Coordinates of C-alpha atoms in Angstrom, one line a residue:
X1 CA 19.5 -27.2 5.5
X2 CA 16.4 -27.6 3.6
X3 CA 13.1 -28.0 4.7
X4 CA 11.2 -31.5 3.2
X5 CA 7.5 -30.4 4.4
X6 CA 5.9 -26.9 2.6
X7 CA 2.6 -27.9 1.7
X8 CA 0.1 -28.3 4.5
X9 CA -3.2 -29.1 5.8
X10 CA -4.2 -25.9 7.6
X11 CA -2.4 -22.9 8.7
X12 CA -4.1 -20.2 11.0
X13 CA -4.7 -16.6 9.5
X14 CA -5.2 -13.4 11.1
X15 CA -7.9 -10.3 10.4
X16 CA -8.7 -7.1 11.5
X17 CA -11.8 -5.6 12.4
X18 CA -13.3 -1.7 13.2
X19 CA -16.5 -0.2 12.9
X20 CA -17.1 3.5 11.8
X21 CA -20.4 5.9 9.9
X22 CA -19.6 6.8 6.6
X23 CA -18.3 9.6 5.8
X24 CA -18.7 11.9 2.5
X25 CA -16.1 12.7 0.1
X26 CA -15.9 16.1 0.6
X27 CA -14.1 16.1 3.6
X28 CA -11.3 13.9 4.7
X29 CA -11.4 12.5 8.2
X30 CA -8.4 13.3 11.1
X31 CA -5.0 11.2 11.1
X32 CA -1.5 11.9 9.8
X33 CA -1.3 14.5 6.9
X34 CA -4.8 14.7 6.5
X35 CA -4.8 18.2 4.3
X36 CA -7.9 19.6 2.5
X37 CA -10.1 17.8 0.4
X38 CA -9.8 16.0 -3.2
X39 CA -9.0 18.2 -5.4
X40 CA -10.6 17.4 -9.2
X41 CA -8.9 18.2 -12.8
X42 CA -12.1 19.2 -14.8
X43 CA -9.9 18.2 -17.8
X44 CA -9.7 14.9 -18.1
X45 CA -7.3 13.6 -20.7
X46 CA -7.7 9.6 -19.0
X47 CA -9.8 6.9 -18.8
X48 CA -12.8 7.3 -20.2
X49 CA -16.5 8.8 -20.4
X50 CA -19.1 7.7 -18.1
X51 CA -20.5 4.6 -18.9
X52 CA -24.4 4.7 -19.5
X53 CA -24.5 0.8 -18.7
X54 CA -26.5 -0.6 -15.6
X55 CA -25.0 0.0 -12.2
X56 CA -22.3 -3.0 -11.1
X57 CA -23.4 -5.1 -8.9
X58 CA -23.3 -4.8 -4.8
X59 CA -20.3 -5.9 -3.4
X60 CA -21.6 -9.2 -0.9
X61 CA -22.0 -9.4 2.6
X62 CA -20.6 -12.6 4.0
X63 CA -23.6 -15.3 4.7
X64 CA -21.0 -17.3 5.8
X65 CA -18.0 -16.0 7.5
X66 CA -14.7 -17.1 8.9
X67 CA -13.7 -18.2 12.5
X68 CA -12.0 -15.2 13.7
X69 CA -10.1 -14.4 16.4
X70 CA -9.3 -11.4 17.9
X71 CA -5.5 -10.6 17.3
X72 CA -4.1 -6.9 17.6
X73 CA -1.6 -7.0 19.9
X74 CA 0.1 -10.4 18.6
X75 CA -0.2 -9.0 14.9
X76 CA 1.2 -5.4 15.9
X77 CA 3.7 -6.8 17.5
X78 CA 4.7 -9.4 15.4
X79 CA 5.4 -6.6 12.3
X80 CA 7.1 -4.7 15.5
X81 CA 4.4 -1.9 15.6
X82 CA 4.0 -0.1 19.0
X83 CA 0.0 0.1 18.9
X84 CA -2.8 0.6 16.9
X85 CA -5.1 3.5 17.6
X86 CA -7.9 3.3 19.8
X87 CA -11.0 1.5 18.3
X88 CA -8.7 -0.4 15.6
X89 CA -9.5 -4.4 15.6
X90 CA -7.5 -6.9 14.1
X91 CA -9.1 -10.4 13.7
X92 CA -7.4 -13.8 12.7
X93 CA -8.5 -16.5 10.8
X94 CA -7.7 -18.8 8.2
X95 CA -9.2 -21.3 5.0
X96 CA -7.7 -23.8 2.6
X97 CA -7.8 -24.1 -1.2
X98 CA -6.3 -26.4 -3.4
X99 CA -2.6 -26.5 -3.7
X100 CA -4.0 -26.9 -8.1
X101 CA -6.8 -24.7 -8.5
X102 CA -9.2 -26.4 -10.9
X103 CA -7.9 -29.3 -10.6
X104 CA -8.7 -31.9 -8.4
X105 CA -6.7 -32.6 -5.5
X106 CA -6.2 -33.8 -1.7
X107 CA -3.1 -31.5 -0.9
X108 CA -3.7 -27.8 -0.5
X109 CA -2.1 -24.7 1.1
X110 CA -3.3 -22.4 4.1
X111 CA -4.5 -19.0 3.2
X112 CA -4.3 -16.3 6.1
X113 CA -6.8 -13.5 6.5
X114 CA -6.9 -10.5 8.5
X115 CA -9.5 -8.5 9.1
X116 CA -9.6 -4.8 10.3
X117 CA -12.8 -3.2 11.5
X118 CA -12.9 0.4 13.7
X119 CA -15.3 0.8 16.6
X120 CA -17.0 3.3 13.8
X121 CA -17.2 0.6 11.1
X122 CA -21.1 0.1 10.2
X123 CA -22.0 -3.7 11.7
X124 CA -23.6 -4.9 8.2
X125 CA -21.1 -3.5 6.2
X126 CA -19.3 -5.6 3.0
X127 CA -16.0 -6.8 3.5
X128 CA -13.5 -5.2 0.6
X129 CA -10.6 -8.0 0.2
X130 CA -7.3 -6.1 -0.3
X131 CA -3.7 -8.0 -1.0
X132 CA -0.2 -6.3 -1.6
X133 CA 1.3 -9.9 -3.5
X134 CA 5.1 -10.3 -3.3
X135 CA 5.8 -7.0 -2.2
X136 CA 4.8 -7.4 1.7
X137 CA 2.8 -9.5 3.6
X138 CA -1.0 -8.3 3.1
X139 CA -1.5 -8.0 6.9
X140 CA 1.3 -6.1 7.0
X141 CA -0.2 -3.4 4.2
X142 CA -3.1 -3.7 6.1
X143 CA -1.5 -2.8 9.5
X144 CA -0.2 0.7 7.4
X145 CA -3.9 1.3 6.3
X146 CA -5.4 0.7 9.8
X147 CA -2.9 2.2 12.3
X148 CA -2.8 5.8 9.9
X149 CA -4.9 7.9 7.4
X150 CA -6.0 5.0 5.6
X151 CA -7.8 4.2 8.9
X152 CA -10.6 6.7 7.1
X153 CA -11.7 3.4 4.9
X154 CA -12.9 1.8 7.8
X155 CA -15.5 3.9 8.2
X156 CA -17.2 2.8 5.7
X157 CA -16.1 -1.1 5.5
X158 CA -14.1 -3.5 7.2
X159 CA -10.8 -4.5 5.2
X160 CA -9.6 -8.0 4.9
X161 CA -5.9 -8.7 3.7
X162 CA -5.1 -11.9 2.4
X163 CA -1.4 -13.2 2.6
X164 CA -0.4 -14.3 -1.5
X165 CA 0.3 -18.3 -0.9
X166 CA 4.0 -18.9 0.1
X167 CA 4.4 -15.7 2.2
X168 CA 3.1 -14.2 5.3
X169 CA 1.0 -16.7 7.1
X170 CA 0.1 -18.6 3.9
X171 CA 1.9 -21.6 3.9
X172 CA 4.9 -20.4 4.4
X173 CA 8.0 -22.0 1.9
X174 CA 11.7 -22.4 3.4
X175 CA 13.2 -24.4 0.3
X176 CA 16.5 -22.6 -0.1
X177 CA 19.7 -22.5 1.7
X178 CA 21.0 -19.5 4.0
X179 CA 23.6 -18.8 1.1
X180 CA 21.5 -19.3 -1.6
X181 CA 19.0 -17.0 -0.3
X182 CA 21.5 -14.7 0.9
X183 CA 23.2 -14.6 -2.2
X184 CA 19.9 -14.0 -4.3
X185 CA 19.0 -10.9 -1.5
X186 CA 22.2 -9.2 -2.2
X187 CA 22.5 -9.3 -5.9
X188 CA 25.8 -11.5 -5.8
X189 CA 27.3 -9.1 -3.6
X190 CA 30.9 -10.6 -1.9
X191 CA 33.4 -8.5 -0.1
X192 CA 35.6 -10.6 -1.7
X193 CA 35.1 -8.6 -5.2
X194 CA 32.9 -5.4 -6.4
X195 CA 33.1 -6.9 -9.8
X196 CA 29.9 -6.8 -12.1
X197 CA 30.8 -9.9 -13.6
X198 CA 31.5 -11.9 -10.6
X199 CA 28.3 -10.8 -9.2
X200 CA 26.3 -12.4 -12.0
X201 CA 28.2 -15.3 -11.9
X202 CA 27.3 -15.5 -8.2
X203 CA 23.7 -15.0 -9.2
X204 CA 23.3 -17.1 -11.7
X205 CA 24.5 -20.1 -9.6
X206 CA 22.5 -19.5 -6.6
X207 CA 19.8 -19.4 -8.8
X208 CA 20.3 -22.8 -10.6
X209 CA 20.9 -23.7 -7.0
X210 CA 18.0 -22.6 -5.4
X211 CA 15.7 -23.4 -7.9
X212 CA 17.0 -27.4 -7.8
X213 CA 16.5 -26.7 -4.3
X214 CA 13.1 -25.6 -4.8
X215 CA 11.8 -27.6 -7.1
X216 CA 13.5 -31.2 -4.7
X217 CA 11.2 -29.5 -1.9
X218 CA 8.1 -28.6 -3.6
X219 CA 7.4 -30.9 -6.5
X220 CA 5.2 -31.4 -8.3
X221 CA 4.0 -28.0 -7.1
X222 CA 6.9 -25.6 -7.6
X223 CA 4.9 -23.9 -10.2
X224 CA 2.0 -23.1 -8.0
X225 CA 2.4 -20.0 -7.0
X226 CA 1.2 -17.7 -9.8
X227 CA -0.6 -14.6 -9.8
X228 CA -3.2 -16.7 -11.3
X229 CA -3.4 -19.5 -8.3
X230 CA -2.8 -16.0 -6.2
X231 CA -6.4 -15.1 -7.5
X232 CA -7.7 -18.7 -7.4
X233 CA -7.3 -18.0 -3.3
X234 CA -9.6 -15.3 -3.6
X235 CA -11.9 -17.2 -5.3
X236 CA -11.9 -19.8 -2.6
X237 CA -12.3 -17.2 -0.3
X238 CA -15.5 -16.0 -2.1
X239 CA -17.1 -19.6 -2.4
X240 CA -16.5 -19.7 1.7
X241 CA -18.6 -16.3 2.1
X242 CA -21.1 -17.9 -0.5
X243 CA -21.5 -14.1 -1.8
X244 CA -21.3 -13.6 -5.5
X245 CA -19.5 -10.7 -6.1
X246 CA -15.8 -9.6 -4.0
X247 CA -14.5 -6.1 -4.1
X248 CA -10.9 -6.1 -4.1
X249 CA -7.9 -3.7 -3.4
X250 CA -4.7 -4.4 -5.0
X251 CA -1.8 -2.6 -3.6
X252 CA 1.3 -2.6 -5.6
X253 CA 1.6 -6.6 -7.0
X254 CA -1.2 -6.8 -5.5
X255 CA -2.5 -5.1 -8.5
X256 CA -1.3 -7.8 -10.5
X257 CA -3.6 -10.1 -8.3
X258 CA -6.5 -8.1 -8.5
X259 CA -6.7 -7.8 -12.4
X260 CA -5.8 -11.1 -12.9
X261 CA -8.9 -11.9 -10.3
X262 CA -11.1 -10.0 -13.1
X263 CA -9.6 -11.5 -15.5
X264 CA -10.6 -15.2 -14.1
X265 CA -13.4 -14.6 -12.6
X266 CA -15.0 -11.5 -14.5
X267 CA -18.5 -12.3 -13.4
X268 CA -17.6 -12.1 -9.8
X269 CA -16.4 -8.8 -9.4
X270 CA -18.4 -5.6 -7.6
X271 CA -15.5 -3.1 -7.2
X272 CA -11.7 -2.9 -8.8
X273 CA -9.6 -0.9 -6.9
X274 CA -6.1 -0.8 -8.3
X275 CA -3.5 1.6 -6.0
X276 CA 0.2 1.9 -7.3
X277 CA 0.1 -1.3 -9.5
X278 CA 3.0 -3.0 -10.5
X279 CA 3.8 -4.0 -13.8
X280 CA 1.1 -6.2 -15.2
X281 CA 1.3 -9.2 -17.8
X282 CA 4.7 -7.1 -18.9
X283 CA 8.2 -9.3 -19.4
X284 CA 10.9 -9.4 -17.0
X285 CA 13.4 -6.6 -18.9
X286 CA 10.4 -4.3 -18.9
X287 CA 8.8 -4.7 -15.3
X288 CA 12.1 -4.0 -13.9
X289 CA 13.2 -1.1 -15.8
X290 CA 9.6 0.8 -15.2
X291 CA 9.9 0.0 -11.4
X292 CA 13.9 0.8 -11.6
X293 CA 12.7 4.4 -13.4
X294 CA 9.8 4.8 -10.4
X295 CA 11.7 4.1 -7.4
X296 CA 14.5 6.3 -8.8
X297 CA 12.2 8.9 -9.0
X298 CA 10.5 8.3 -5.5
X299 CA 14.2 8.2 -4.3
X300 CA 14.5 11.7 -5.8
X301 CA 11.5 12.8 -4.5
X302 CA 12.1 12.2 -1.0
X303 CA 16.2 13.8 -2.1
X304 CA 14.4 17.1 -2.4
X305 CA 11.9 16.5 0.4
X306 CA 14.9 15.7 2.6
X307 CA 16.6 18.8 1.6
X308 CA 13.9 21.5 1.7
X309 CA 13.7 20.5 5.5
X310 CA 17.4 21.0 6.5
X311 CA 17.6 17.1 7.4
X312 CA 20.6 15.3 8.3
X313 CA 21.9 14.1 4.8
X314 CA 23.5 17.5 4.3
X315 CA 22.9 19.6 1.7
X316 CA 22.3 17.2 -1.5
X317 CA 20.9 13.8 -0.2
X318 CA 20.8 12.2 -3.3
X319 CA 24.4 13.0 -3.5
X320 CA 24.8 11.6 -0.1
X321 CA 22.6 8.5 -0.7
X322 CA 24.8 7.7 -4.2
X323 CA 28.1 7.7 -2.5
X324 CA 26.9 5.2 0.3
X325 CA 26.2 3.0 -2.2
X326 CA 29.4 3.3 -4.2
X327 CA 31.1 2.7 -0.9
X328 CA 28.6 -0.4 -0.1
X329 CA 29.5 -1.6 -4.3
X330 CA 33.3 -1.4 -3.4
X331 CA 33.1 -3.0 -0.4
X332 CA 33.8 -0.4 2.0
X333 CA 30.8 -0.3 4.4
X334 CA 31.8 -3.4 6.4
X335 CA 30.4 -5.7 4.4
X336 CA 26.8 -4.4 3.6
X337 CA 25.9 -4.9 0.0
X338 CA 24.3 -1.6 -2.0
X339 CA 21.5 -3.9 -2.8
X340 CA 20.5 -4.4 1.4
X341 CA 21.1 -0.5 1.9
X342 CA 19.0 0.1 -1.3
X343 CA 16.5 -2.6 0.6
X344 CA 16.5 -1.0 4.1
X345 CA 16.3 2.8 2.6
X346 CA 13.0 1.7 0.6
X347 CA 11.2 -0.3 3.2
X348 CA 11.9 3.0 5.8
X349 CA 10.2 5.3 3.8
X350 CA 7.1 2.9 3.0
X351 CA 6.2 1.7 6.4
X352 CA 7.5 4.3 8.6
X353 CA 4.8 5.7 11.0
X354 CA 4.2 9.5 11.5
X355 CA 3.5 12.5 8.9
X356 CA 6.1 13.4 6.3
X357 CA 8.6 15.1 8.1
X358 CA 8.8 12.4 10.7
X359 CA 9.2 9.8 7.7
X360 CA 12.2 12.2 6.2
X361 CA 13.9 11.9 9.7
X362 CA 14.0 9.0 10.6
X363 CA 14.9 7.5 6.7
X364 CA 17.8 10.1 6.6
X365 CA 19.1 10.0 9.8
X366 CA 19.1 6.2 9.3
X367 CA 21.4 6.5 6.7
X368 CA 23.4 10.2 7.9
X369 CA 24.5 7.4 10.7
X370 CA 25.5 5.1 8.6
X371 CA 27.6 6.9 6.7
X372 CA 29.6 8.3 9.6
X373 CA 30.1 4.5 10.3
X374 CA 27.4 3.9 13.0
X375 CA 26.2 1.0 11.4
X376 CA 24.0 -1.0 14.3
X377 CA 20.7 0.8 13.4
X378 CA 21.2 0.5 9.5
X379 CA 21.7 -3.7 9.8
X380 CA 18.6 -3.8 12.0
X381 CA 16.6 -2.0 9.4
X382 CA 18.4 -4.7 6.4
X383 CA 17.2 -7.6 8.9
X384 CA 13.9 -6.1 9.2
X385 CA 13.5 -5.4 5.3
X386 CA 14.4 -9.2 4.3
X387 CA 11.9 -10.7 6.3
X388 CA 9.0 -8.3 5.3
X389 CA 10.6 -8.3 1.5
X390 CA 12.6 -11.2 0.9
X391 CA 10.9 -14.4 1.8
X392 CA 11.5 -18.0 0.0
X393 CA 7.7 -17.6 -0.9
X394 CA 8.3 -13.9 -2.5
X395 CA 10.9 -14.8 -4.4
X396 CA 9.4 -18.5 -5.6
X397 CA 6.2 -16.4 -6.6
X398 CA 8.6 -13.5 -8.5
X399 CA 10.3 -16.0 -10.8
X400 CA 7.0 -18.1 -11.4
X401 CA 5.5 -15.0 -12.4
X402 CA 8.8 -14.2 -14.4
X403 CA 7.7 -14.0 -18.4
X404 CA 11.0 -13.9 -20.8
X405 CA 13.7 -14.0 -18.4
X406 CA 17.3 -11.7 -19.2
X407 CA 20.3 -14.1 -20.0
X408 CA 23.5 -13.0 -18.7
X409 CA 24.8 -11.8 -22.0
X410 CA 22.6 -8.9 -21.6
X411 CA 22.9 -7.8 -18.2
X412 CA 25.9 -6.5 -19.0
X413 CA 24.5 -3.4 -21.3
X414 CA 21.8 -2.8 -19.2
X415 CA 23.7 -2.7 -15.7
X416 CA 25.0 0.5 -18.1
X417 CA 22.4 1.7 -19.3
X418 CA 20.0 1.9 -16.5
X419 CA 23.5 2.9 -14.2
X420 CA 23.0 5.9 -16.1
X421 CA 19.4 6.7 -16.7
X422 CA 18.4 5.9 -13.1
X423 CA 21.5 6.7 -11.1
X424 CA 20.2 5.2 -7.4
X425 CA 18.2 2.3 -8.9
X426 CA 19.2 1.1 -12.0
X427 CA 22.6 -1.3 -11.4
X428 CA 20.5 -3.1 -8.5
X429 CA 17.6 -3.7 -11.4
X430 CA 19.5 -4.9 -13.7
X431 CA 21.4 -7.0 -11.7
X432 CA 18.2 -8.5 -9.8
X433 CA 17.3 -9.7 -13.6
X434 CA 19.2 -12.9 -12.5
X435 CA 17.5 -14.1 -9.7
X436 CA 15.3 -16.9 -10.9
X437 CA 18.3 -17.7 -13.4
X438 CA 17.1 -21.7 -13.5
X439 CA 13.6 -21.0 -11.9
X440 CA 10.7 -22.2 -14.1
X441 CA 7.6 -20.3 -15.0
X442 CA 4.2 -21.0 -14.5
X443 CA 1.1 -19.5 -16.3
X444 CA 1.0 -16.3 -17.9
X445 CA -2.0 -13.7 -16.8
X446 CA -4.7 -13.0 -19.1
X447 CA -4.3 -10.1 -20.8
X448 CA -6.5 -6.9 -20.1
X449 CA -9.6 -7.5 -21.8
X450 CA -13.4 -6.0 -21.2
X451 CA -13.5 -5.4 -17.3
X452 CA -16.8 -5.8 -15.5
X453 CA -17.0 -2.6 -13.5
X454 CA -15.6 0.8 -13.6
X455 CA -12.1 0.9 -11.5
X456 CA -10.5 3.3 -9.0
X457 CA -6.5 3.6 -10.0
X458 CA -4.5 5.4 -7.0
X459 CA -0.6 6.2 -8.1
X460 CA 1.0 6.9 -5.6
X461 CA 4.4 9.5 -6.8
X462 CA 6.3 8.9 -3.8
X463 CA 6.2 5.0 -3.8
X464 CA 9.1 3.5 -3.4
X465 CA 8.5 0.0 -3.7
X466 CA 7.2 0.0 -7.7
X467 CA 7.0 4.1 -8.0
X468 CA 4.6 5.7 -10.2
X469 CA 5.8 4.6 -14.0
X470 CA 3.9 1.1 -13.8
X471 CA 1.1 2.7 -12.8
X472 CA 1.2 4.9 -15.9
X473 CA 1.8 1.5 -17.8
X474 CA -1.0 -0.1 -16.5
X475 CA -3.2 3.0 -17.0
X476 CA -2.7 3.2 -20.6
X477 CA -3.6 -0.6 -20.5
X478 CA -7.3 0.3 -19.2
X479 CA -7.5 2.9 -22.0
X480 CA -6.4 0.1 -24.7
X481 CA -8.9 -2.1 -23.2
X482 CA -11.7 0.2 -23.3
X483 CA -12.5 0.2 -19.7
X484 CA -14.2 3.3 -17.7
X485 CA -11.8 4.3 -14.8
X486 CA -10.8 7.3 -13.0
X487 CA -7.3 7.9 -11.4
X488 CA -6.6 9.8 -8.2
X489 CA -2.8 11.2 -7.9
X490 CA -1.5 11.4 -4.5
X491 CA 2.7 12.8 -4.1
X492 CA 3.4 11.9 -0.4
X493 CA 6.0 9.4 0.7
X494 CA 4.7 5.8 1.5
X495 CA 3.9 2.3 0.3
X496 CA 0.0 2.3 -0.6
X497 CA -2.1 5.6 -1.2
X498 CA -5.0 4.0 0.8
X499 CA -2.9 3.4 3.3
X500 CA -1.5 7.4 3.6
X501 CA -4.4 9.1 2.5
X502 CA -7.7 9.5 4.3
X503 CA -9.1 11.4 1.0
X504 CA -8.3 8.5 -0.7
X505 CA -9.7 6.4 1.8
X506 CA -13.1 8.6 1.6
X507 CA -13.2 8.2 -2.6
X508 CA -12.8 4.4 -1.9
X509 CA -15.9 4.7 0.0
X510 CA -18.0 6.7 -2.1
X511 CA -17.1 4.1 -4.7
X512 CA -18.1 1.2 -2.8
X513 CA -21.3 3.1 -2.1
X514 CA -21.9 4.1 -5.8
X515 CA -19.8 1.9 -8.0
X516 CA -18.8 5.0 -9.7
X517 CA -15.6 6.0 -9.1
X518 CA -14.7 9.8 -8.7
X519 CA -13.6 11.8 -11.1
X520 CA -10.3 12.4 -12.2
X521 CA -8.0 14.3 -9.8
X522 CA -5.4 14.6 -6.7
X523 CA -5.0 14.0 -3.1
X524 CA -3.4 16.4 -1.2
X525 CA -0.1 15.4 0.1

């Protein structure tokens, strides 16, 4: 049963706050895999030469904040976190905007905002504004950063996440039905056939279906909720602070967010700081064979991991990991599609809590259990994975942020292809081409043009939401554009190098401070 009402007045947000001293770059502050400090590649072969222009700008302190609310324990365990550390704040609070951007109107959507601050966390510091897009609830990025390494940024700012409209605490959307969605989550997957074709068919009309759905529950507005309008929020939230320029982290989509953001509003940016981007202003075939190649190889990654430390997927887990999922394709693990294992394995390793070895055990022994046949644990971590991953609003936002949609007639070869070139990824890629068969696209980005400050680009080689290769994409990007940057490597397991790395946490810092980012180089891991 559909939902009539999706766009409202006012909905309450959430922040975090901490205080901390700032620390220096040379050495990386305590919490989980903290290792030695950043290591620098004196040859350079990206981004470019320092830039002899003026300094950028300061980012603003607030002269006119939010009403927040203090909110740690209802936030941690809302994301079903057992605590935050000692000193870690998390603060609620919420704004509006217009549902149009730019255009004038008396109907507008809620934006939530959490704010995280440490009892270290210098009182007059800057706000930086950080948002993960479609691929998880900002809060919930922000509860990675603030309960781990990334915990190190706070020394020097507080951090304020900001829910993309539609998802998290931002107006929420429920316009489709349970099958529809359910349908769309699993790729087409029925027990009743493990046949390619079928499952496209099954796509393509739960797409047509939910986007009539859709469109019935949200028009005329079931095109507002772009990237672009994604960065219009930001904007609103800027106006509210009455400070002229934001500094901004964009974690995975995110990314997308925060370059579309300088692309909008160039004037208004202090500090760019991109970690693991997704694709940006790519089309649909191409965003979802570079994040089908990087999550492949952040699935391989953890493989060898996995295997150097004896753990419980035996003696080749990628082996292991590829015949659950041809059991799952066939039907033959009780009715849980490859697409929700696929889902549950990736959301483990990115928001799992602990240092790298705890991360390997408790992703493999998820799945060791699961393919003995205990099952119970591996459907808790598919139900938990949907609602962090695989809201109405994410997947409304995906397909109007969808440029050149696949037709059916070619998911066919590629569900080959890429079945071949990225063994653990590539058929649930292809396939996921089809969700927003039917959807309708709103506006493009702009393209990467002159950027207004020098950026900070984290990849993160063990990401296995978008994995490294848009990264590289969007990297080669900056150089076509011209634009002075610097990229930090960091090969670890987790969602967000900011959130996993206090080094990278301490660079972040420095380049607040500065405005120059550090120099080319790694993270230890």
């Amino acid at each position: 049963m559909r939902r009539a009402t999706v766009i409202r007045r006012r909905f309450r947000l959430c922040a975090v706050a901490t205080a901390v001293t700032i620390g220096t770059l040379a050495g990386c502050s305590a919490g989980p895999d903290p290792g030695p400090d950043l290591v620098i590649e004196q040859n350079d072969p990206g981004g470019q030469p320092p830039s002899t222009a003026a300094a950028p700008p300061p980012v603003g302190v607030p002269a006119t904040d939010l009403d927040w609310s203090e909110c740690t324990d209802e936030t941690a365990a809302r994301f079903g976190v057992a605590g935050l550390p000692e000193g870690i704040t998390l603060d609620c609070a919420d704004y509006t905007n217009s549902v149009t951007p730019g255009v004038q109107s008396i109907e507008t959507v809620a934006v939530a905002a959490v704010r995280a601050r440490s009892s270290a966390t210098p009182a007059d510091a800057p706000p930086l504004v950080l948002t993960s897009g479609t691929d998880l609830e900002s809060a919930r990025t922000l509860v990675s950063l603030a309960g781990g390494a990334g915990a190190a940024l706070l020394a020097g700012n507080p951090v304020v996440a900001i829910d993309r409209r539609g998802t998290g605490g931002s107006t929420p959307l429920d316009c489709m039905t349970n099958l529809e969605r359910n349908t769309l989550l699993s790729n087409g997957f029925s027990n009743a056939s493990d046949d390619n074709a079928e499952r496209e068919r099954r796509l393509v009309e739960a797409g047509a279906s939910a986007s009539d759905g859709c469109t019935e529950t949200l028009s005329p507005h079931q095109v507002q909720f772009t990237t672009n309008n994604a960065a219009a929020d930001l904007e609103a939230l800027r106006v509210r602070w009455g400070v002229e320029h934001l500094g901004i982290i964009g974690v995975g989509n995110g990314g997308a967010v925060a370059l579309a953001y300088a692309g909008l509003y160039t004037d208004n940016v202090a500090r760019l700081i991109l970690d693991t981007p997704a694709p940006y202003g790519a089309n649909a075939q191409t965003s979802a064979q570079q994040i089908a190649d990087g999550t492949n190889a952040a699935l391989r990654t953890f493989s060898d991991q996995c295997r150097a430390l004896s753990c419980s997927l035996g003696a080749d887990p990628a082996a292991t990991i590829a015949g659950l999922l041809d059991r799952a394709r066939a039907g033959d693990v009780d009715g849980i599609s490859d697409t929700d294992i696929l889902l549950a394995l990736t959301t483990t390793i990115a928001l799992a809590p602990g240092d790298r070895p705890a991360v390997i055990k408790t992703t493999s022994d998820l799945l060791s259990r699961a393919d003995d046949g205990t099952l119970g644990p591996l459907r808790a971590a598919i139900g938990q994975a949907r609602l962090l991953r695989g809201s109405d609003g994410q997947l409304l936002s995906r397909c109007n942020d969808t440029t050149e949609p696949v037709g059916q007639n070619q998911v066919g070869e590629l569900l080959t292809q890429w079945s071949q070139q990225y063994p653990l990824t590539g058929s649930n890629a292809a396939l996921g081409l089809l969700r927003c068969s039917g959807f309708p696209s709103g506006d493009t980005t702009p393209s990467l043009g002159e950027l207004p400050v020098p950026v900070l680009v984290l990849r993160g080689g063990g990401d296995p939401i978008n994995g490294p290769v848009a990264t590289d994409g969007v990297g080669g990007g900056l150089v076509g554009a011209g634009a002075e940057f610097s990229m930090l490597t960091w090969d670890g397991l987790g969602y967000s190098v900011i959130a996993h790395s206090d080094c990278a946490g301490q660079a972040a810092i420095a380049y607040t401070l500065s405005g120059a980012p550090p120099t080319t180089g790694a993270c230890p891991a």
